[in-house]
XYZ file of C-alpha atoms in Angstrom:
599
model
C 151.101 94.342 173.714
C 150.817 98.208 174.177
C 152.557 98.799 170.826
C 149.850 96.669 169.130
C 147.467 98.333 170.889
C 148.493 101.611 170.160
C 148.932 100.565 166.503
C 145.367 99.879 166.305
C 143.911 102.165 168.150
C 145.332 104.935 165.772
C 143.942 102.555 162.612
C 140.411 102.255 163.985
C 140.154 105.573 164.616
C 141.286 106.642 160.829
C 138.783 103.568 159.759
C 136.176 105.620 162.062
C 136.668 108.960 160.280
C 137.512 108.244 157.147
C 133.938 105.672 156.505
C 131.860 108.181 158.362
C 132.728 111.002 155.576
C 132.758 108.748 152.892
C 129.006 107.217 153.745
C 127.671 110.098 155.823
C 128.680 112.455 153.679
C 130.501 111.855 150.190
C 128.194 109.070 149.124
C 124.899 110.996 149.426
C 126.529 113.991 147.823
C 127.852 111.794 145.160
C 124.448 110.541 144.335
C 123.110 113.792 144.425
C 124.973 115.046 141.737
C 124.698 111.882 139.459
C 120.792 112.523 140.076
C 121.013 116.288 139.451
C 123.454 115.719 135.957
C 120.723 112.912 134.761
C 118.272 115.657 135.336
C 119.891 118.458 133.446
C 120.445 116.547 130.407
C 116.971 115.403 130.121
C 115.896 118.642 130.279
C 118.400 119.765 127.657
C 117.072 117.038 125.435
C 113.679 118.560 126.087
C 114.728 122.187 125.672
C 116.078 121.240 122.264
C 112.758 120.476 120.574
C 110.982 123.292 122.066
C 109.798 126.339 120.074
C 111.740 129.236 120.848
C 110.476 132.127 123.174
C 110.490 135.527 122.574
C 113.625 137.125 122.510
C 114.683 138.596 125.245
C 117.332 141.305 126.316
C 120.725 139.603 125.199
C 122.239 140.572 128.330
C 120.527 143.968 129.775
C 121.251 147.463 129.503
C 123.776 149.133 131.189
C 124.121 150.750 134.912
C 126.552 153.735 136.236
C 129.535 152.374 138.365
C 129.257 148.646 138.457
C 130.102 146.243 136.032
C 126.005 145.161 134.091
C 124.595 142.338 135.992
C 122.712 141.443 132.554
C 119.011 140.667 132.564
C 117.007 136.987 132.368
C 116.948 136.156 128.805
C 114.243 133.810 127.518
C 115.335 130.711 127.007
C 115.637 129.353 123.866
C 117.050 126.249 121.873
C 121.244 126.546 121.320
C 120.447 126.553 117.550
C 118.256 129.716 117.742
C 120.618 131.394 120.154
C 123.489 130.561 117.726
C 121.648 132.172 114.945
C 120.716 135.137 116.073
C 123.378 137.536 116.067
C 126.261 137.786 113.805
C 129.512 135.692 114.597
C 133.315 134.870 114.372
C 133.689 130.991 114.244
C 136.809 129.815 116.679
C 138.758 127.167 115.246
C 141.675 125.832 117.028
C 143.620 122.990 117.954
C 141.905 122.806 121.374
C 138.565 124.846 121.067
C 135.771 125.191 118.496
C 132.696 127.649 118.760
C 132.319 131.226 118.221
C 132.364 135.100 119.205
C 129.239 136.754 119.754
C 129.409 140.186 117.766
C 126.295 141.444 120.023
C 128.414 142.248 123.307
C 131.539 140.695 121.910
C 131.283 137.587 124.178
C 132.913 134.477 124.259
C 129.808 132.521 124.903
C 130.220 129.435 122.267
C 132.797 127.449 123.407
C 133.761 123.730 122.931
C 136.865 121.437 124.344
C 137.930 119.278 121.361
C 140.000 117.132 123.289
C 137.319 116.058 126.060
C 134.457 114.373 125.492
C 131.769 113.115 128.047
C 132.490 109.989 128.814
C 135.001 107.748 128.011
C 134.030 106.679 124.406
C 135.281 108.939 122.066
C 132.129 108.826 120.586
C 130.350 110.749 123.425
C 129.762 114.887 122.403
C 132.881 116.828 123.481
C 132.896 118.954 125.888
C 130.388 122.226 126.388
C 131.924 125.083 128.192
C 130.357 128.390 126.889
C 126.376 128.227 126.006
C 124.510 131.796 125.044
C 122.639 133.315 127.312
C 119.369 132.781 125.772
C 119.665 129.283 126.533
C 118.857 127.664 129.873
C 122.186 126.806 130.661
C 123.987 130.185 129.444
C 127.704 130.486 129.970
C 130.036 133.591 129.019
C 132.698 135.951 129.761
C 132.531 139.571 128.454
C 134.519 142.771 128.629
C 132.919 146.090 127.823
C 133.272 149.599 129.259
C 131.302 152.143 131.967
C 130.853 155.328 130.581
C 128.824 158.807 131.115
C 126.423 161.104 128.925
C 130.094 163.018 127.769
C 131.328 159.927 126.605
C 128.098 158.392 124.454
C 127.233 154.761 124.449
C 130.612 152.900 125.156
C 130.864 148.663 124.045
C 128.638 146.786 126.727
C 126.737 143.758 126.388
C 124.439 145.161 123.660
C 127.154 146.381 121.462
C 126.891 145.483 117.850
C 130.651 145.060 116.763
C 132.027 144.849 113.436
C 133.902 142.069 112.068
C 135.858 141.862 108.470
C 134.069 139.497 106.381
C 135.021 136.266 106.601
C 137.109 136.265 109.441
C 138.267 133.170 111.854
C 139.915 133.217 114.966
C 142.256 130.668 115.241
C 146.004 130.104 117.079
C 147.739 132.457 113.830
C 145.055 134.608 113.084
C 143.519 136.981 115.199
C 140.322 138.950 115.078
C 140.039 142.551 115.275
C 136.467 144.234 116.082
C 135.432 147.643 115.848
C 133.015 149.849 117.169
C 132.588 153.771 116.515
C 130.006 155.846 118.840
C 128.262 158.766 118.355
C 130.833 160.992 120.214
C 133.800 159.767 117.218
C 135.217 157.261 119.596
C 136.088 154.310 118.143
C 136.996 151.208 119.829
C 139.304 148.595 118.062
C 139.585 145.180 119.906
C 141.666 142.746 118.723
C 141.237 139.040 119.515
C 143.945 136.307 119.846
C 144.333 132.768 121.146
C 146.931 130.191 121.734
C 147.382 126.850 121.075
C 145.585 125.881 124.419
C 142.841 128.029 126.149
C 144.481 131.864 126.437
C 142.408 134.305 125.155
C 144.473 137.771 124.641
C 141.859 140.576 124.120
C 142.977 144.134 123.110
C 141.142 147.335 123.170
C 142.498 150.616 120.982
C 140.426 153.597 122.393
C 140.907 156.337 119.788
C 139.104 159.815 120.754
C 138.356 161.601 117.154
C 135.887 163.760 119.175
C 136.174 167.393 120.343
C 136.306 166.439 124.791
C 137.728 164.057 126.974
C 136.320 160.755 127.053
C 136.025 159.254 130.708
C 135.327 155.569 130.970
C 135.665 152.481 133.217
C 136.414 148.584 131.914
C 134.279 145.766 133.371
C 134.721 142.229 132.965
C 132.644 139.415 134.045
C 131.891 135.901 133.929
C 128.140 135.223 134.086
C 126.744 131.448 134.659
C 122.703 131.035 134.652
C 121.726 128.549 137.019
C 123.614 126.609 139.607
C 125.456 123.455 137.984
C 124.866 120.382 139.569
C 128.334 120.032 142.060
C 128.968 117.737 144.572
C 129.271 119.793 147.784
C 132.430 118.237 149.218
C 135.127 119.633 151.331
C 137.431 117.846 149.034
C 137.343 119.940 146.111
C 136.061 123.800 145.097
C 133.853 124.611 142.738
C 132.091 127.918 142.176
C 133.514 131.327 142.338
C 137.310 131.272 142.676
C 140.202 134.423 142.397
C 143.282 136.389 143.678
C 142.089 139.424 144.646
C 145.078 141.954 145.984
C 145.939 141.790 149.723
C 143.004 139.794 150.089
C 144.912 136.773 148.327
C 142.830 133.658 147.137
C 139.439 134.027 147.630
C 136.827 130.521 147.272
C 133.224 131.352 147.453
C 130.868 128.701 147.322
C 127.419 128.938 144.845
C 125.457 128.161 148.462
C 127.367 131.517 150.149
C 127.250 133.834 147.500
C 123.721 133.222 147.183
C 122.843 134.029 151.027
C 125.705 137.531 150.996
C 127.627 138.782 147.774
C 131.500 138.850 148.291
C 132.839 142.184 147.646
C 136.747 142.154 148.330
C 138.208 145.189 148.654
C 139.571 147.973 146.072
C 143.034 145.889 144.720
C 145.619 145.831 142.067
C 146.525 142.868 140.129
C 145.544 139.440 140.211
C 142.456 137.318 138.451
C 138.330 135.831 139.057
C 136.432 133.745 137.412
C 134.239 130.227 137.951
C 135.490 127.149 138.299
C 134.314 124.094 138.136
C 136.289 120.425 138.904
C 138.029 120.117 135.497
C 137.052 123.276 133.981
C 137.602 126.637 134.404
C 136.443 130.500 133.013
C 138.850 133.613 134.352
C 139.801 137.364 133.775
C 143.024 138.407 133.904
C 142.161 142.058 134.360
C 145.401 144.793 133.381
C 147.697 144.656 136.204
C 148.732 147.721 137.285
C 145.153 149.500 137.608
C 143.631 149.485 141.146
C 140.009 147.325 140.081
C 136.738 146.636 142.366
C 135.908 142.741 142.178
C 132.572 141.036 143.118
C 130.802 137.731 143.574
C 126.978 137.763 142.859
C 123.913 136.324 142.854
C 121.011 137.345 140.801
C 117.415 136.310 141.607
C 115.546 138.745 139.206
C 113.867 136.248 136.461
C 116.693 133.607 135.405
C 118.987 132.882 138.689
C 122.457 133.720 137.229
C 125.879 134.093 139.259
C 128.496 136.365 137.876
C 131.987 137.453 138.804
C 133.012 140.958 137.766
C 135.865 143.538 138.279
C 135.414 147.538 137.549
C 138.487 148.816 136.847
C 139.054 152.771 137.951
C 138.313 155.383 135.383
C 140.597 156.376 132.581
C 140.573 159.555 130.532
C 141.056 159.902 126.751
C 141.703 163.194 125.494
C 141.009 164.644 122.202
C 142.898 163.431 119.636
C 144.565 160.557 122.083
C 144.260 156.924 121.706
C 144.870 154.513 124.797
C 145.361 150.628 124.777
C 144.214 147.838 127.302
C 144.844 144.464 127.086
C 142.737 141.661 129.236
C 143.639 138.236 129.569
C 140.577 135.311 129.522
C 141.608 132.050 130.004
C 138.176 129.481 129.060
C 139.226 126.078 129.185
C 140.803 122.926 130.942
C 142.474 122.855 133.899
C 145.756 121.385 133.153
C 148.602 121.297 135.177
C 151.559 122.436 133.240
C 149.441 124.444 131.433
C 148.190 126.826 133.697
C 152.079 127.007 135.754
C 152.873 128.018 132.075
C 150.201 130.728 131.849
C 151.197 131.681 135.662
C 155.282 131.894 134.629
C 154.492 133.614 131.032
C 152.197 135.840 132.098
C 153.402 136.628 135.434
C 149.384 136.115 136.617
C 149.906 135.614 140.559
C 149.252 132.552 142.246
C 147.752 131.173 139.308
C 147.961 127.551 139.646
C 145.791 127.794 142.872
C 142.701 127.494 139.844
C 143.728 123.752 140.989
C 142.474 122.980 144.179
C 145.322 121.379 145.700
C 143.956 122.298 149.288
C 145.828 122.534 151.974
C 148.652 120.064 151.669
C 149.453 121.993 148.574
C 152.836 121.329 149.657
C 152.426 117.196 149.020
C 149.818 117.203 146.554
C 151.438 119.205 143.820
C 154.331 117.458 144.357
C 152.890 113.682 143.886
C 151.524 115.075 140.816
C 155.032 116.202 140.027
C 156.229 113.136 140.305
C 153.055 110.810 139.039
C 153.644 113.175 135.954
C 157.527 112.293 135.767
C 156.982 108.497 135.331
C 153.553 109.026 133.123
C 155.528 110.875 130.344
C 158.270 107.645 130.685
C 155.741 104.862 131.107
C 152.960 106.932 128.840
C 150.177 104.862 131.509
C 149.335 107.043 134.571
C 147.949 103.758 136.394
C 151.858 102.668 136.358
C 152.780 105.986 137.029
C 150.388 105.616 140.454
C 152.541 101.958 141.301
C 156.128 104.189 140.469
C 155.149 106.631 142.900
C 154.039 104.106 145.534
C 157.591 102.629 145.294
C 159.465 105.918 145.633
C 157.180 106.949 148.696
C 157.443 103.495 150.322
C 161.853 104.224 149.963
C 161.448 107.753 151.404
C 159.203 106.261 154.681
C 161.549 103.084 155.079
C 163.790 104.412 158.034
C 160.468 105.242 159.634
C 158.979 101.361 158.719
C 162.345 100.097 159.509
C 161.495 101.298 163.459
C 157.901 100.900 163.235
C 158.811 96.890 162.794
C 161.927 97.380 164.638
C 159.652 98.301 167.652
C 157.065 95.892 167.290
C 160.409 92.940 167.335
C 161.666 94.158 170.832
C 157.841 94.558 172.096
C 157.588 90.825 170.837
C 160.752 89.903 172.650
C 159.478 91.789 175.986
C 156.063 89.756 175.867
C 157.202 87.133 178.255
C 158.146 89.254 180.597
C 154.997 91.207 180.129
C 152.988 88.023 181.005
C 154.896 87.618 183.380
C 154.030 91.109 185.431
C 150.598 90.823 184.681
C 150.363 87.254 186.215
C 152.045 89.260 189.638
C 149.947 92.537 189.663
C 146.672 91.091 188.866
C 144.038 93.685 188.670
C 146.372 96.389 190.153
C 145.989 98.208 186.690
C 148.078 100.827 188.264
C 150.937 99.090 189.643
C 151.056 97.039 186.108
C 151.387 100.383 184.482
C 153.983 101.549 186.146
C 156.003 98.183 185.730
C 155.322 98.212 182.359
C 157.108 101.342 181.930
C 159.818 100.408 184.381
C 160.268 97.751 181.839
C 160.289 99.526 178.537
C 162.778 102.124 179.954
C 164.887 99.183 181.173
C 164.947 97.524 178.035
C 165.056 100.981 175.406
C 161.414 100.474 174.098
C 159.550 103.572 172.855
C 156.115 102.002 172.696
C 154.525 104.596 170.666
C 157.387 104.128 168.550
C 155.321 102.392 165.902
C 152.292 104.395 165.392
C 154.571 107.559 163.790
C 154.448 106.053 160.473
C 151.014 105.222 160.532
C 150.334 109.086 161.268
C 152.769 110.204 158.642
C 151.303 108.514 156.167
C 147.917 109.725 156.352
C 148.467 113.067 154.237
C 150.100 111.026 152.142
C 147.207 109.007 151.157
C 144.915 111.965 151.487
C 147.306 114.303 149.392
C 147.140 110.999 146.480
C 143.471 110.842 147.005
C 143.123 114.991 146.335
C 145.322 114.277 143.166
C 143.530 111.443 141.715
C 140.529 113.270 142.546
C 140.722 116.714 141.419
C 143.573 116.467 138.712
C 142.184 116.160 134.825
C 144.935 114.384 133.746
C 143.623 111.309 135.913
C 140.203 112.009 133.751
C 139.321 108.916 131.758
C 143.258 108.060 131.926
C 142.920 103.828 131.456
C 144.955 101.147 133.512
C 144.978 98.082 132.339
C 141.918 95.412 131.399
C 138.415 96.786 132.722
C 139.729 100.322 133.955
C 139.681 102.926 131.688
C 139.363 105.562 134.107
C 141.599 106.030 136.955
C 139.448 108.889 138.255
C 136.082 106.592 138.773
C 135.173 103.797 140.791
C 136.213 100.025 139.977
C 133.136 99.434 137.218
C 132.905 95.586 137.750
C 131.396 94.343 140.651
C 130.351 90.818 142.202
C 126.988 90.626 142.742
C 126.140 90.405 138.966
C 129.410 88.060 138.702
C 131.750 91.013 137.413
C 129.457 91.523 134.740
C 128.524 88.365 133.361
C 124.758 88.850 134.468
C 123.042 91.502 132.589
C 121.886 94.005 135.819
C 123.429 96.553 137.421
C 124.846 96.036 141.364
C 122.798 98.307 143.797
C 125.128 101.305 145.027
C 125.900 100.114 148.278
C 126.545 96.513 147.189
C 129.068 97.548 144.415
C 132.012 95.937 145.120
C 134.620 95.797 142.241
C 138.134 93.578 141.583
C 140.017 96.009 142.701
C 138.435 96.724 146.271
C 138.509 92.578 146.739
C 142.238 92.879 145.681
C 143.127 95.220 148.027
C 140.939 93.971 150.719
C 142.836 90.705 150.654
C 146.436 91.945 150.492
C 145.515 93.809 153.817
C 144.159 90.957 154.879
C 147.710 89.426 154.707
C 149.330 92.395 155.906
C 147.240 92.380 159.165
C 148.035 88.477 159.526
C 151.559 89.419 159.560
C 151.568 90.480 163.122
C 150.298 88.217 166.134
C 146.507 88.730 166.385
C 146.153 91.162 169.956
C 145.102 89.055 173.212
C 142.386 92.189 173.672
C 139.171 90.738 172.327
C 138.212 94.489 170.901
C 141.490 94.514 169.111
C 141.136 91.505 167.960
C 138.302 91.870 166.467
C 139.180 95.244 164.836
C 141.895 92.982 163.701
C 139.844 90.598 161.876
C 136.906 92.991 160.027
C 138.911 95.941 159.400
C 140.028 94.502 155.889
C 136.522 94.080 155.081
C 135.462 97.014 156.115
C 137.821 98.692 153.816
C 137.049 96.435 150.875
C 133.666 97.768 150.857
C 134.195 101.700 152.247
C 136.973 101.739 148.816
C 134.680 100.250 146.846
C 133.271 104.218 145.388
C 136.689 105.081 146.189
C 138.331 106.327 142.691
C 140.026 102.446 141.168
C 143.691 104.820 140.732
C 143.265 105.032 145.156
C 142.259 101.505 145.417
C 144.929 100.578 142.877
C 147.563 102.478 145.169
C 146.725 101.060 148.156
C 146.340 97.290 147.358
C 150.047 98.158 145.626
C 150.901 99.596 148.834
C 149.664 97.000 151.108
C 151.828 94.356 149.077
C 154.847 96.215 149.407
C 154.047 96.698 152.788
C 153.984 92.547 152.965
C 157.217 92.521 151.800
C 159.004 95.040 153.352
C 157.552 93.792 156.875
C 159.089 90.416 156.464
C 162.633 91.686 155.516
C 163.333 93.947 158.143
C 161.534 91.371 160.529
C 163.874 88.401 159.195
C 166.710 91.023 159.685
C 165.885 91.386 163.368
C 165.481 87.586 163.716
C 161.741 88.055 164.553
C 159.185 84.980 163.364
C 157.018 86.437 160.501
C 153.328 85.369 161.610
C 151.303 85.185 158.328
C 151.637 81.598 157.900
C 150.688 80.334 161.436
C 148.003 83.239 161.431
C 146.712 81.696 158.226
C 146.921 77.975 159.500
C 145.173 78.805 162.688
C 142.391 80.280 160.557
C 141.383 77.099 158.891
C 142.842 74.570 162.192
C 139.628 73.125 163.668
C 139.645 73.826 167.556
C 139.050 70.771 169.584
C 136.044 69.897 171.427
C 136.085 70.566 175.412
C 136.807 67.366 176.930
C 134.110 66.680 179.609
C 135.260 66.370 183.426
């Protein structure tokens, strides 16, 4: 039938696309990074029992007109860094870790409510390191100035703390530092409940002439963390940069050409990474230079840093700039709260929700919705299957609608290929003659095929990229929605003690689904074309084992899917009064064919 053949045309050629990325191209990367990760903490491990270097510069002396690029420290264990300057511990609900007084950094910074792996057990999360150690990780804000203006806070700036004093969400921090022109900077530190940094800078002129002087901020990463290069998600240098709107640099690019937007007002950089994420929120309404770098001189280091146009401080005068930082987690409703508070443009775009931002924010919207009533996003994942299986039922409803009157046609289709023979011409036209005559639209049934692809991709981008799917459990053997089915059956689901080899894993999950579209392809009369046919019969093993690194949540979805699928085929196909297949398809399977009878 052409509708069948359409129909399977358009599936092989998804099957085609979607395995080639996933083993061409996602796999490799995949195990790349797992390598690369295993790498990085052994040589952490090893860094920690090492004697420290010689101290180097703690982040470089200062240069006119652009934001200080910092110099290769030597590396050094995190215990020495910690100890080496003076520091304000940071205690909250959500972070722990400290403020640098030496440049006024944030560059010790902890996620209390993420740990490594799945056992709570495992070391919470790192975000900030020093930059003395191999792995460094800040943000600092500072100032540009001139010989008239003396030696302004940069990233060798000793500030001064009051004794004893802890940054948490009710009590902020307030540094000071006087230079030897009388100016004296106060900068006072707050935090919210969640990952917000508010920082605060009183310039007071005591001195006798103006003081002229520019505020930098940057973000400065030491070596390139180990990412999986994959058009799915972002990570590296990310911001909204004025007319130039969201910007996404990749490590790889920046280190081949800096990115150097131009002169803007308003808007935010920083890094991100997948779950994680380290921004400036530089003051609004003053026109600011941004850049993406790469530095090659001793330690590689990439930084992202804004110069901010020139103010003047007269005599007597104080002025006041606030900066926003934002260190921390990538939550949802989170950072649309930090975007709606603090009226910080396109903000939630730190969430790479790609270019079906349209669907994908939206299924989280509404996976969110049923996880705060079920309290189990792996429920929440079947919910939303059910609501987007209602809003494409018109569309299924003529999908199988089409495929009854094709199935009622098919005599009369044998019947013009038995008279045109191998006039593939003249059966073409009769074949339209006869779906014209009898109201068929024979591509009728591949629409919802089509129509659902972003949907699955848009649920794929979700589970993917979306923290809240992070170590979020099921039920049984999946405690996290975001990874790959764990069990697999080459070692018998885990009841032999030995790992499955990568490309045989093959989990509960992917065997689940692969059999419930096994029944869902059985439904419908197996295709007189032998290709079809057999695209027909491997394509649900083909997917079992191309899901099978797929996050479990998307293999979850789909075997959900599929069964709903099963049922909603044979209603609407009972309603039209057409023969539901699966049980003669399944006979026939197992029905020994009879031996040719000799002549």
């Amino acid at each position: 039938m052409q509708n069948n053949r359409n129909y399977f045309i358009a599936i092989a050629l998804s099957v085609l696309i979607v395995l080639g990325w996933q083993f061409l191209y996602m796999n490799p990367r995949i195990e790349a990074q797992r390598k690369a990760e295993l790498a990085q903490k052994a040589q952490q491990t090893t860094q920690q029992t090492q004697t420290p270097a010689a101290n180097g510069a703690a982040g470089g002396a200062q240069t006119n007109g652009a934001a200080p690029t910092g110099q290769a420290p030597a590396t050094t264990s995190l215990a020495d860094a910690l100890a080496k300057n003076p520091r304000v511990i940071i205690d909250t609900a959500a972070l722990s870790g400290s403020i640098n007084l030496a440049g006024g950094r944030l560059d010790d910074l902890k996620l209390k409510g993420y740990h490594e792996t799945v056992d709570d057990s495992s070391p919470i999360i790192t975000l900030f390191s020093p930059s003395e150690t191999k792995d460094g990780y800040f943000a600092e804000l500072g100032y540009i100035g001139d010989a008239a203006t003396g030696n302004v806070p940069g990233p060798s700036t000793l500030w001064t703390a009051p004794e004893g004093a802890k940054l948490t969400e009710k009590t902020p921090v307030t540094l000071t530092y006087t230079n030897d022109k009388g100016i004296t900077f106060a900068r006072t530190i707050s935090v919210d409940e969640r990952y917000m940094f508010t920082i605060t800078d009183k310039i007071t002129n005591a001195g006798q002439a103006p003081a002229a002087l520019s505020s930098y901020g940057r973000v400065t990463r030491y070596n390139k963390p180990a990412v999986a290069s994959t058009y799915v998600l972002h990570e590296g240098f990310i911001g909204v940069i004025g007319e130039d709107g969201l910007i996404e640099s990749k490590y790889a690019s920046v280190e081949k050409e800096a990115v150097t937007p131009a002169t803007a007002t308003g808007g935010w950089l920083g890094i991100t990474d997948k779950y994680w994420a380290a921004t400036i929120i530089p003051p609004q309404a003053t026109p600011y230079d941004a850049r993406f770098s790469h530095f090659t001189d001793g330690q590689p280091r990439f930084q992202a840093d804004y110069k901010q146009n020139a103010v003047t401080v007269a005599p007597g005068q104080s002025l006041e700039l606030k900066n926003l930082v934002f260190a921390g987690a990538k939550e949802v409703p989170v950072i649309d709260g930090y975007e709606a508070t603090y009226q910080i443009p396109r903000f939630d775009r730190l969430i790479d929700w790609g270019w079906f931002y349209f669907l994908t924010k939206p299924m989280f919207k509404l996976m969110d919705f049923f996880f705060r009533y079920f309290g189990n996003f792996g429920v929440a994942i079947l919910m939303t299957t059910i609501v987007v299986k209602a809003l494409f039922f018109p569309l299924a409803s003529k999908q199988y609608a089409s495929m009854a009157n094709m199935k009622r046609v098919q005599p009369k289709m044998e019947e013009l290929k038995a008279k045109f023979g191998d006039d593939r011409m003249g059966l073409q036209q009769a074949t339209m003659a006869l779906y014209k005559e009898e109201k068929i639209n024979p591509i009728a049934g591949c629409w919802p095929i089509a129509l659902q692809i972003p949907i699955f991709f848009s649920l794929y981008k979700v589970i993917y990229i979306t923290i809240e799917m992070r170590h979020a459990p099921f039920f049984g053997w999946i405690q996290d929605l975001s990874a790959p089915d764990p069990t697999s059956f080459i070692n018998l689901f885990g009841l032999l003690p030995f790992a499955a080899p990568t490309f045989l894993h093959l989990g509960v999950w992917p065997l689940i689904m692969g059999v419930t579209m096994f029944l869902q392809m059985r439904m419908n009369p197996t295709p007189p074309d032998p290709t079809q046919a057999m695209i027909f019969n491997w394509m649900p093993l083909v997917f079992t084992f191309m899901l099978a690194s797929f996050p479990a949540g998307l293999v979850i979805y789909w075997a959900w899917n599929n069964t709903l699928s099963v049922i909603q085929q044979g209603v609407i196909m009972r309603r039209h009064g057409v023969k539901i297949e699966l049980f003669d398809n399944l006979k026939g399977l197992f029905k020994r064919k009879p031996a040719p009878t000799e002549k």
